[in-house]
Coordinates of C-alpha atoms in Angstrom, one line a residue:
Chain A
X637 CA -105.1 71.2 10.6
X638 CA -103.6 71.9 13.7
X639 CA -100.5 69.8 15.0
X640 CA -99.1 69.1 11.7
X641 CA -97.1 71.0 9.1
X642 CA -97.7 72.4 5.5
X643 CA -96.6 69.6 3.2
X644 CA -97.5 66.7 5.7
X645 CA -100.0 63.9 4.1
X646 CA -103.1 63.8 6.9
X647 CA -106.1 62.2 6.8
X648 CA -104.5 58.7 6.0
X649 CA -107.4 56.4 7.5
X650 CA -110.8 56.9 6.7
X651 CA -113.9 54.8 7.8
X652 CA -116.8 53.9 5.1
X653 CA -119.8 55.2 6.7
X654 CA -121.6 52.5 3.6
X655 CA -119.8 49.7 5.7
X656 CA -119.3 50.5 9.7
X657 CA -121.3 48.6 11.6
X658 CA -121.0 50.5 14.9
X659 CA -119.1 47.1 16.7
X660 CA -116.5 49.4 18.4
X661 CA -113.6 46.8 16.8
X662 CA -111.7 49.7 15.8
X663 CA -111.7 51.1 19.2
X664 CA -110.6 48.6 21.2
X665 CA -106.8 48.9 18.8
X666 CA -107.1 52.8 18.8
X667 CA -103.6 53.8 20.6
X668 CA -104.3 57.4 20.9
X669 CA -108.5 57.6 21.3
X670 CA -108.8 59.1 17.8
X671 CA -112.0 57.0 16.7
X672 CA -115.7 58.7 17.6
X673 CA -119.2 57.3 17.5
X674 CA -121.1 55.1 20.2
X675 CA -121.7 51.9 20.0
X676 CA -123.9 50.9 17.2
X677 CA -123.8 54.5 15.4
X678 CA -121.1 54.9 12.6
X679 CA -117.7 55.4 13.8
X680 CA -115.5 58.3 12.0
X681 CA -111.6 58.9 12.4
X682 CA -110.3 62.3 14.7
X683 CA -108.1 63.3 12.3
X684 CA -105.9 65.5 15.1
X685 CA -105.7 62.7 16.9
X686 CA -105.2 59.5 15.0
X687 CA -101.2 58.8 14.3
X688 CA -101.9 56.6 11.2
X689 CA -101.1 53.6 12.5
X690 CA -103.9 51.3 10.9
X691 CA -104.4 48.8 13.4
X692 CA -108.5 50.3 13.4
X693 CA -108.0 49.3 9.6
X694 CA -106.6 45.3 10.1
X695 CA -108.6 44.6 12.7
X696 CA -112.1 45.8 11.8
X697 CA -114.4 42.7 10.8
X698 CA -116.2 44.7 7.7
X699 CA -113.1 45.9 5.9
X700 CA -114.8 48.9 6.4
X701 CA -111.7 51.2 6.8
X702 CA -109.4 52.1 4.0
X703 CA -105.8 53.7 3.8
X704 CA -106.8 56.7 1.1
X705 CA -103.0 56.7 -0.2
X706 CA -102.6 55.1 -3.3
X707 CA -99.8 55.8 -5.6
X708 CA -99.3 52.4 -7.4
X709 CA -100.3 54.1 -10.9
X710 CA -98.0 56.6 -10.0
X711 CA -95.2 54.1 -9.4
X712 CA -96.1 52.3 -12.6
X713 CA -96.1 54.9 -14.5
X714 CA -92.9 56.3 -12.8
X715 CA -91.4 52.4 -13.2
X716 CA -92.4 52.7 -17.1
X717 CA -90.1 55.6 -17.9
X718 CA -86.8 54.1 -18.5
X719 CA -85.2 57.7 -17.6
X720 CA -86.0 57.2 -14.3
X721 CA -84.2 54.9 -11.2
X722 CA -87.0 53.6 -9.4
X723 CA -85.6 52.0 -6.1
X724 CA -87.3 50.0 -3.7
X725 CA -86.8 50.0 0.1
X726 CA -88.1 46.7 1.3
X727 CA -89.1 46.8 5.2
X728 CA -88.5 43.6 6.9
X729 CA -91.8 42.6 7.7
X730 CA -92.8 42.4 3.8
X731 CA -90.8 39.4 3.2
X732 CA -92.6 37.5 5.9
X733 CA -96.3 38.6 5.1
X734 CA -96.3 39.7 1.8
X735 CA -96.6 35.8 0.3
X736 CA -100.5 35.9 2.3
X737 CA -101.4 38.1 -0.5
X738 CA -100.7 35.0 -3.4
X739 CA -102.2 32.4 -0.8
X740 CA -98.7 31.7 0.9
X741 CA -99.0 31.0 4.6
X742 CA -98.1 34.2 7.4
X743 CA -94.3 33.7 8.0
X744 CA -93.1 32.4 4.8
X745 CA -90.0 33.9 3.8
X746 CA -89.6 35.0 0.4
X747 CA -86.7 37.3 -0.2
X748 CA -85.6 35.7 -3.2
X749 CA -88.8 36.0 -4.8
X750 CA -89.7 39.5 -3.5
X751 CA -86.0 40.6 -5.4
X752 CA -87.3 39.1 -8.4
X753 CA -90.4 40.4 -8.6
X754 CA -89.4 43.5 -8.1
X755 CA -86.9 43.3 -10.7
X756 CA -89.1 41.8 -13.1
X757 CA -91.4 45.5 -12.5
X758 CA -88.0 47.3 -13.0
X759 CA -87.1 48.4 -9.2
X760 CA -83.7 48.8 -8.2
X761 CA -83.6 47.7 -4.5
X762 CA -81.9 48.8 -1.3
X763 CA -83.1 46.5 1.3
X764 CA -84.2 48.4 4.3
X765 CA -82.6 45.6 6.6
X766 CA -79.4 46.9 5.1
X767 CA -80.5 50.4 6.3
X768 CA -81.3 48.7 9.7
X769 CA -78.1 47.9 10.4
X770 CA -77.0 51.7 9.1
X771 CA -79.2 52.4 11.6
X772 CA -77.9 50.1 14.6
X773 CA -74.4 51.9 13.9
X774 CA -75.8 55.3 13.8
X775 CA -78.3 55.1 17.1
X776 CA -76.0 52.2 18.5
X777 CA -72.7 54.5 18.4
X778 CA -75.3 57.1 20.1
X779 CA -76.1 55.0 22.6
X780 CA -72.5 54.6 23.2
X781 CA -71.4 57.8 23.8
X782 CA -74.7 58.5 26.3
X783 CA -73.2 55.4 28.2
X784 CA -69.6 56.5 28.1
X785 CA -70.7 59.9 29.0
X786 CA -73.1 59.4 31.6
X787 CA -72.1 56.2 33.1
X788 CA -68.3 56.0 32.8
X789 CA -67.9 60.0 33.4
X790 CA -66.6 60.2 29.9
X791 CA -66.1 63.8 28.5
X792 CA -68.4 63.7 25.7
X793 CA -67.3 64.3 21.9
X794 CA -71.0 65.0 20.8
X795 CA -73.5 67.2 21.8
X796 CA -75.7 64.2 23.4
X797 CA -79.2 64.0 24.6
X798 CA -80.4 62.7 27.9
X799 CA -80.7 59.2 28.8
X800 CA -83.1 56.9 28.7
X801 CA -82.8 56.9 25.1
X802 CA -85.7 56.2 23.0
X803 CA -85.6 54.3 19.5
X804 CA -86.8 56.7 17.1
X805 CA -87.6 54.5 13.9
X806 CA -91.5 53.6 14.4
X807 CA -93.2 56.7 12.9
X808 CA -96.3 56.2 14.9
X809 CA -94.5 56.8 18.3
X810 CA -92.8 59.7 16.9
X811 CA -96.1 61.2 15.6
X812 CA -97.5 60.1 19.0
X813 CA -94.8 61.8 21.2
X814 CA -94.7 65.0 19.4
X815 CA -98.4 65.1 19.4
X816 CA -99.2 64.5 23.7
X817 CA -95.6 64.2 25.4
X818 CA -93.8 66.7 23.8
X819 CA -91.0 66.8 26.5
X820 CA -89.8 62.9 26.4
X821 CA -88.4 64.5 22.1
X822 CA -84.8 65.2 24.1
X823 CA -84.7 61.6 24.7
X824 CA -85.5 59.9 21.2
X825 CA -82.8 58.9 19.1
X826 CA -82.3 61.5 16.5
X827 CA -81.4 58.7 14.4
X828 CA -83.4 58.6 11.5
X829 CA -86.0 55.6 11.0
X830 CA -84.3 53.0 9.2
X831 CA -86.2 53.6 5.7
X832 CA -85.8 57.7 6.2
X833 CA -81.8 56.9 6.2
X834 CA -82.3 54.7 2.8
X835 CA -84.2 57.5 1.1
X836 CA -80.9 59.6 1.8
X837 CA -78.5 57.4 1.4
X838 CA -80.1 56.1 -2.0
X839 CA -79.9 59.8 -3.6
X840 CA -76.4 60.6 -2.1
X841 CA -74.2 57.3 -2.0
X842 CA -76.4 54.8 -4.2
X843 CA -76.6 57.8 -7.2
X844 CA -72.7 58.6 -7.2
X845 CA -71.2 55.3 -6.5
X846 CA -74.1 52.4 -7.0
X847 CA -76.1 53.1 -9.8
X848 CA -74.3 56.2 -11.5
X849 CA -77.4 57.7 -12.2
X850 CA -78.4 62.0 -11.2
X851 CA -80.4 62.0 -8.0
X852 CA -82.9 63.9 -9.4
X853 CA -83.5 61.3 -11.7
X854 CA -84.4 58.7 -9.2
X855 CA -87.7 57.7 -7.3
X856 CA -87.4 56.1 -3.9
X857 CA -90.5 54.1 -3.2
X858 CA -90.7 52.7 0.6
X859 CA -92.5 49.2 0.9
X860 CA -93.2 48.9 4.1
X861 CA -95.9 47.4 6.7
X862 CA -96.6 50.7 7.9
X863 CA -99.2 53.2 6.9
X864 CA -97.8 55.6 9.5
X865 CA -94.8 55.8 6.9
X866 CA -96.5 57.6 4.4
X867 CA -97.1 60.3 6.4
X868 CA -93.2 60.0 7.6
X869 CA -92.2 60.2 4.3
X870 CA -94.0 63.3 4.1
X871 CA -92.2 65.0 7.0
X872 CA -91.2 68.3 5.5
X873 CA -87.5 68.2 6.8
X874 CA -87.2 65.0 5.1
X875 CA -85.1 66.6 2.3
X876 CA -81.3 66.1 3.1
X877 CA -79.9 64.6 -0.1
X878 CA -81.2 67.4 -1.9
X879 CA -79.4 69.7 0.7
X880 CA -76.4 67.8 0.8
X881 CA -76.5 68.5 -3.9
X882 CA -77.4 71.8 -3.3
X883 CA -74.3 72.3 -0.9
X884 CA -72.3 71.0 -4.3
X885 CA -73.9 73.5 -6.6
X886 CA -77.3 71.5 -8.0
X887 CA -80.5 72.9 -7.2
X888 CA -83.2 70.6 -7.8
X889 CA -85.2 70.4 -4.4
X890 CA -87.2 66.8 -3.6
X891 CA -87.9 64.4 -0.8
X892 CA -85.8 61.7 0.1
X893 CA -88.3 59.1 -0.1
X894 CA -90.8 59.7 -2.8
X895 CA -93.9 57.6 -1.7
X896 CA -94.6 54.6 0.4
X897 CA -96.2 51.2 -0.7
X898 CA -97.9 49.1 1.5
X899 CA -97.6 45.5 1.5
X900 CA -101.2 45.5 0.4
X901 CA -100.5 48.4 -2.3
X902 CA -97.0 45.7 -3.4
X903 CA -98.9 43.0 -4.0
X904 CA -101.9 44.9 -6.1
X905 CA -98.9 46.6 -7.9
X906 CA -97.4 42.8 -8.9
X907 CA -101.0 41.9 -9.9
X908 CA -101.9 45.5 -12.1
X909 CA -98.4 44.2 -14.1
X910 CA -99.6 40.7 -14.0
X911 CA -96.4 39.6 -11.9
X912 CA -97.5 35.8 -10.5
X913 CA -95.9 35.8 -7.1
X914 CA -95.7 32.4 -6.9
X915 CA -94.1 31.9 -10.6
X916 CA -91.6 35.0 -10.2
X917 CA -87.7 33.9 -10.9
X918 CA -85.6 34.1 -7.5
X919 CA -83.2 36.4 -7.7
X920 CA -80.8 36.8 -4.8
X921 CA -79.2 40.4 -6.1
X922 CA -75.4 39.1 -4.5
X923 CA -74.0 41.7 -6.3
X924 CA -75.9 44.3 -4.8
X925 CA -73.9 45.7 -1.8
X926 CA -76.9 47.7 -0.8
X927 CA -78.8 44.5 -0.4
X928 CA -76.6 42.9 2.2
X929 CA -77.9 42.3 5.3
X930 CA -77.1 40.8 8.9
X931 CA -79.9 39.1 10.8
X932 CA -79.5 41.6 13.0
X933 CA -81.0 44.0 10.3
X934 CA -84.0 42.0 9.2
X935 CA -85.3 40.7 13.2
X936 CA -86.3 44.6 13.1
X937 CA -89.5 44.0 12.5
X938 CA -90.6 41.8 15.6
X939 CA -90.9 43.7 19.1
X940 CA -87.7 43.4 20.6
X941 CA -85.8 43.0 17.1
X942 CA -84.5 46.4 17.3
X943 CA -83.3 46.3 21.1
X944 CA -81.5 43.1 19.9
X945 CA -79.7 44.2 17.0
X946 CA -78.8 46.8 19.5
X947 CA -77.5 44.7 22.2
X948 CA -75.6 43.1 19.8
X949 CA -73.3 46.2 18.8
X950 CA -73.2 47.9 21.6
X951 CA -72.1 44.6 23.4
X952 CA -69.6 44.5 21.0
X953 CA -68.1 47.8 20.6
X954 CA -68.0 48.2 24.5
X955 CA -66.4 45.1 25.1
X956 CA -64.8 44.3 22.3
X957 CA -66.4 40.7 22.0
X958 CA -69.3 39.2 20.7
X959 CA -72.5 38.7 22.3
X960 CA -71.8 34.9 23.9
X961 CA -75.4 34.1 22.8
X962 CA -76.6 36.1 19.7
X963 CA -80.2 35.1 20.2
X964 CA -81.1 37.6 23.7
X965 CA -84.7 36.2 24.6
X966 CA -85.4 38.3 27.1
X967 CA -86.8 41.2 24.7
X968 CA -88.3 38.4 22.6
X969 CA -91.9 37.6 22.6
X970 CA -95.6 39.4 22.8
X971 CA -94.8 40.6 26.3
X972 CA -96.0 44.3 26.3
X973 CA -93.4 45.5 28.3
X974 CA -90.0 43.3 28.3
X975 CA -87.0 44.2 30.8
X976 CA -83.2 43.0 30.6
X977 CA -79.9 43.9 32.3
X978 CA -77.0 43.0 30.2
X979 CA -73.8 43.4 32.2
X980 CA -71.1 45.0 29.6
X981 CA -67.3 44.5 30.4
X982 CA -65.9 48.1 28.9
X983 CA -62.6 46.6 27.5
X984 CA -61.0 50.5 28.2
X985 CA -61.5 50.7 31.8
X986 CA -62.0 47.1 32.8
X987 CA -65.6 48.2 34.3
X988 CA -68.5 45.9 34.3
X989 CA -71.9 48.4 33.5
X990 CA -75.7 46.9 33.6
X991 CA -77.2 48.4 30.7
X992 CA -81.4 48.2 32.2
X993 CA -82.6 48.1 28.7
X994 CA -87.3 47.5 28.1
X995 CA -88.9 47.0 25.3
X996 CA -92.5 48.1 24.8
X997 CA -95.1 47.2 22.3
X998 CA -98.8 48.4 21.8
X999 CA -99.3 51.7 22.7
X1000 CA -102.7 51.6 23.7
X1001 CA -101.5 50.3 26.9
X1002 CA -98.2 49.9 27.4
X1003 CA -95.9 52.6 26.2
X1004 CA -97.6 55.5 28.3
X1005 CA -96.3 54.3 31.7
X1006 CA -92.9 54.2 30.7
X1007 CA -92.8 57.5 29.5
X1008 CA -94.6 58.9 32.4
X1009 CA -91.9 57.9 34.6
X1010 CA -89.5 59.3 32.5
X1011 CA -90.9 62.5 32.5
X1012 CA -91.1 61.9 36.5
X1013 CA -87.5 61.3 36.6
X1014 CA -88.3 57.6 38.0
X1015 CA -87.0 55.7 34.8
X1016 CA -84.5 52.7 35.8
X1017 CA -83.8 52.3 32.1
X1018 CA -81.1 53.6 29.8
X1019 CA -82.6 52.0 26.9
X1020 CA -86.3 51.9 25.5
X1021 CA -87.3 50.1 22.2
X1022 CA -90.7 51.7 21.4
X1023 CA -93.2 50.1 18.7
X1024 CA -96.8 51.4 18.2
X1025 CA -98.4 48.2 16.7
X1026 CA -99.1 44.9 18.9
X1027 CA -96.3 42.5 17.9
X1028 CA -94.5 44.7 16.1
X1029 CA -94.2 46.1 12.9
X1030 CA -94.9 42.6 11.0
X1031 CA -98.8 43.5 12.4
X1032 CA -98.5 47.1 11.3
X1033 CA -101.6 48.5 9.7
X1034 CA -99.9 48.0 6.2
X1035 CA -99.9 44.5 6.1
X1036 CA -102.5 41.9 4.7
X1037 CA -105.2 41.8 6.4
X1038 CA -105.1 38.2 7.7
X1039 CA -108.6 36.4 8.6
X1040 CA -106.4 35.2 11.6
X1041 CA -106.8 37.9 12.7
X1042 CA -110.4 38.9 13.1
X1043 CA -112.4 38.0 16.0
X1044 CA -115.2 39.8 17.4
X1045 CA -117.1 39.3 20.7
X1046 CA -120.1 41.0 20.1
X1047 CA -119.7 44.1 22.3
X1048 CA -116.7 43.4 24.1
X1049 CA -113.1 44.6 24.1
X1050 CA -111.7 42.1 21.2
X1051 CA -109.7 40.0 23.5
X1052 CA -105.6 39.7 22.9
X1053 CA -104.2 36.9 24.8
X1054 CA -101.0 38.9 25.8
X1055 CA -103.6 41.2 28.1
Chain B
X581 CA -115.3 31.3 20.3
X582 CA -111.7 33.9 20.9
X583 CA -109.7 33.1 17.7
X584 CA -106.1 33.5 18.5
X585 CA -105.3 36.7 17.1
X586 CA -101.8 36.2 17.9
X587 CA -100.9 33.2 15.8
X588 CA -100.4 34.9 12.2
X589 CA -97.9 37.4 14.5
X590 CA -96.3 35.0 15.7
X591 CA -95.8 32.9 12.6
X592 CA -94.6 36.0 10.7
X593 CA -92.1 36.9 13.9
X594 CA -90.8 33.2 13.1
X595 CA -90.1 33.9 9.7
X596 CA -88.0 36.4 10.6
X597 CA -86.0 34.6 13.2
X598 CA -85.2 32.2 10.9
X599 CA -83.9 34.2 9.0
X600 CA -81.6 35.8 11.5
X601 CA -80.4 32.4 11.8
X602 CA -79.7 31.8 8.8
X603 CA -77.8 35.4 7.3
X604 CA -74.1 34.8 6.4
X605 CA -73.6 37.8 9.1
X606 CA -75.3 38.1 12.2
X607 CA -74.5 41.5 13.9
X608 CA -75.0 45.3 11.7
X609 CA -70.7 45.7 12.6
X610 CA -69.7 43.0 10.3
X611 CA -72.5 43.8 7.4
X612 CA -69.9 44.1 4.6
X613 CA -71.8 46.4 2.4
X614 CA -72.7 48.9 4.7
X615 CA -68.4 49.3 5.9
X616 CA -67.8 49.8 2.9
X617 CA -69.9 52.7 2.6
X618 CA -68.5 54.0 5.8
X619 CA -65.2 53.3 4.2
X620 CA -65.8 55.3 0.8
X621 CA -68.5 57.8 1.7
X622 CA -70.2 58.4 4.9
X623 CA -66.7 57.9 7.3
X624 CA -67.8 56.5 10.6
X625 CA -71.1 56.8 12.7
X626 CA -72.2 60.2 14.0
X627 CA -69.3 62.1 11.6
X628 CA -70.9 65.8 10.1
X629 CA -71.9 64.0 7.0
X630 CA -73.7 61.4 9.1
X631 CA -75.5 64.0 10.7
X632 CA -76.4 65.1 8.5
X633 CA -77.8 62.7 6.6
X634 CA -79.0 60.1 9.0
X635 CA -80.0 62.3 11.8
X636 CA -83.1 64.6 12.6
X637 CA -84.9 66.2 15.1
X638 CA -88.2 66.2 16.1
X639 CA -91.4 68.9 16.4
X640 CA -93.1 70.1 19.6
X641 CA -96.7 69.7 17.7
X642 CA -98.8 71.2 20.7
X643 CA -97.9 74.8 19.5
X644 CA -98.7 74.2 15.9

């Protein structure tokens, strides 16, 4: 199929011809116009234009579209062989949703109980909010050196892209950018996504010094929100940690995440090995260094959670004092485009910079304007938080499908109240 | 009748919020864990071995 590379997963999100009803739903969330079929005839998914993103899938009032990737035997059988280390990397947004799944309401947090029922299954875990803030100090020192560079007339010390700089850990904006705007790629992060750094770090770091166990022995499993991250996961170049053993003499070649669950797929796992959710024993895994985390790391997940975290290091390492007020509102909220100036004291040369930072969300309709003016030169940002799903990724087509969430109108364009 | 659709995103963007306020450390510089694998392994941000793990690059998909 044209656009996408040999080993990529495609074909993610399929609608049930059995169970569309025609009502357009699925439309009116389509970012990237990949849905056909009229109005009352049965819609079907263009598969060189969808970017996997699932909101057609949460929001479509039959349940008639499914995500077609299901490994949770595979991870079952995988967490069965005791030869095996079978990590997981917990996204953010499944410790606030995935409690809908046993009847808990949206927004309970359950950490605690999401580590211990993953331990009772047999996971290891590396908390993808730990990866987050791996993240924040990889992009974040990026960032850095574009603003030293570009703004204080630093030489630079790495070969730097332009600015604005993009955030480069939503795999639908990616997908999206490489598929219709291929000339804003200079200015994404090349930064990893938060749970592509874990896979890598996981089968590098976490075999030699965590767990003491042979990479190739080990099976990263992504639980994330996202269905978009399956097919991230896929990405062919997604291979370092075998690169970095083969550079030492091994030669065993695999990806550095092995497969991606869903919060939906989770929660069916938990119930196939009759794990009760609700009855699971807390466990807080404080002895787990790659379960730490800073509240920067797990606010990823909102819109504006990443720009935040951000602020909050690059504030620092400019300056060389904390944020004043941790909590920066102004990229808060369902907003679909949020804009802040943060004025940064650098504590080298006594200059004050205004970092023009936005935040966008939905990109349906609001991501495409800011990168046109970009690629128009006209962009009075330096730094752009991009997320593909309205909200966030806590609403990313991998989540429960919550009835809160289904409204229809008859014919109309479903309404969102942040329009 | 418009249900608010927003309300179960909003109540899970509380969630995590509170739990921001809540964490022991509240900015990704002080996560102990995570300097301490700068310390032993990776060396600081954006070093050759950061690179090239943590970094990538990205595909012009119009020509493929």
């Amino acid at each position: 199929m044209s656009g996408f590379q040999a080993t990529e997963l495609t074909n993610i999100i399929e609608i049930d011809r059995n169970k569309c009803k025609g009502c357009d739903s699925c439309k009116a969330f389509c970012p990237t116009g990949a849905i056909n079929g009229k109005y009352g005839a049965i819609h079907s998914i263009d598969q060189e234009h969808c970017i996997f993103c699932g909101q057609c899938l949460i929001n479509c009032p039959f349940g008639s579209i499914s995500d077609t990737v299901d490994t949770v035997d595979v991870v079952i059988e995988k967490l069965r062989n005791k030869t095996i280390t079978v990590v997981a990397v917990t996204a953010p947004s499944v410790r606030v949703a995935i409690g809908e799944e046993f009847g808990l309401e949206p927004g309970t947090l359950t950490t605690e109980k999401l580590y211990g029922a993953l331990k009772q299954a047999g996971f290891k875990v590396l908390d993808a909010n730990f990866a987050a803030d791996h993240t924040i100090l990889e992009e974040g020192s990026e960032l850095v050196a574009k603003i030293r560079h570009y703004l204080l007339q630093e030489p630079a010390q790495h070969q730097l892209g332009p600015l604005p700089q993009f955030t480069s850990c939503c795999p639908g904006w990616v997908l999206f950018a490489e598929l219709n705007c291929p000339q804003i790629l200079p200015h994404l992060s090349s930064a990893k996504s938060p749970i592509q750094m874990a896979g890598a770090l996981a089968k590098t770091y976490g075999a030699r010094q965590i767990w003491q166990v042979q990479p190739e022995m080990m099976y990263v499993v992504s639980i994330a929100p996202c269905t978009a991250k399956k097919f991230e996961a896929s990405r062919p170049e997604f291979v370092s940690a075998a690169r970095y053993w083969r550079q030492q003499g091994h030669s065993a070649v695999y990806p550095d995440v092995d497969t991606v669950l869903t919060t939906r797929d989770l929660a069916r796992l938990l119930k196939k090995l009759n794990i009760d959710f609700n009855r699971v024993e807390p466990f807080a895994d404080a002895d787990n260094p790659l379960a730490q985390y800073s509240g920067a790391g797990t606010i990823f997940g909102n819109t504006g959670g990443v720009m935040e975290a951000a602020l909050r290091t690059a504030y620092y390492v400019i300056s060389g004092e904390e944020l004043p007020v941790l909590e920066y509102t102004p990229v808060r909220g369902l907003e679909g485009l949020k804009e802040a100036a943060v004025a940064i004291r650098d504590a080298g040369t006594g200059q004050t910079i205004r970092l023009k930072v936005a935040v966008v969300h939905g990109t349906k309709d609001h991501v495409r304007p800011v990168v046109e003016q970009v690629i128009a030169g006209r962009s009075p940002y330096h730094f752009i938080e991009v997320m593909n799903c309205p909200g966030g990724c806590i609403n990313g087509g991998g989540q429960p499908i919550n009835p809160m969430g289904t409204s229809w109108l008859g014919k109309f364009k479903a309404l969102l109240p942040w329009h | 009748l418009v249900q608010d659709r927003s309300k179960y995103i909003k109540l899970r963007a509380r969630g995590l919020y509170r739990d921001d306020v809540q964490a022991a450390v509240r900015q990704s510089h002080h996560n102990p864990g995570l300097q301490a694998m700068y310390k032993s392994f990776a060396g600081q941000p954006l070093s050759q071995l950061a690179e090239q793990l943590f970094h990538t690059g990205y595909i012009d998909r119009t020509g493929l």
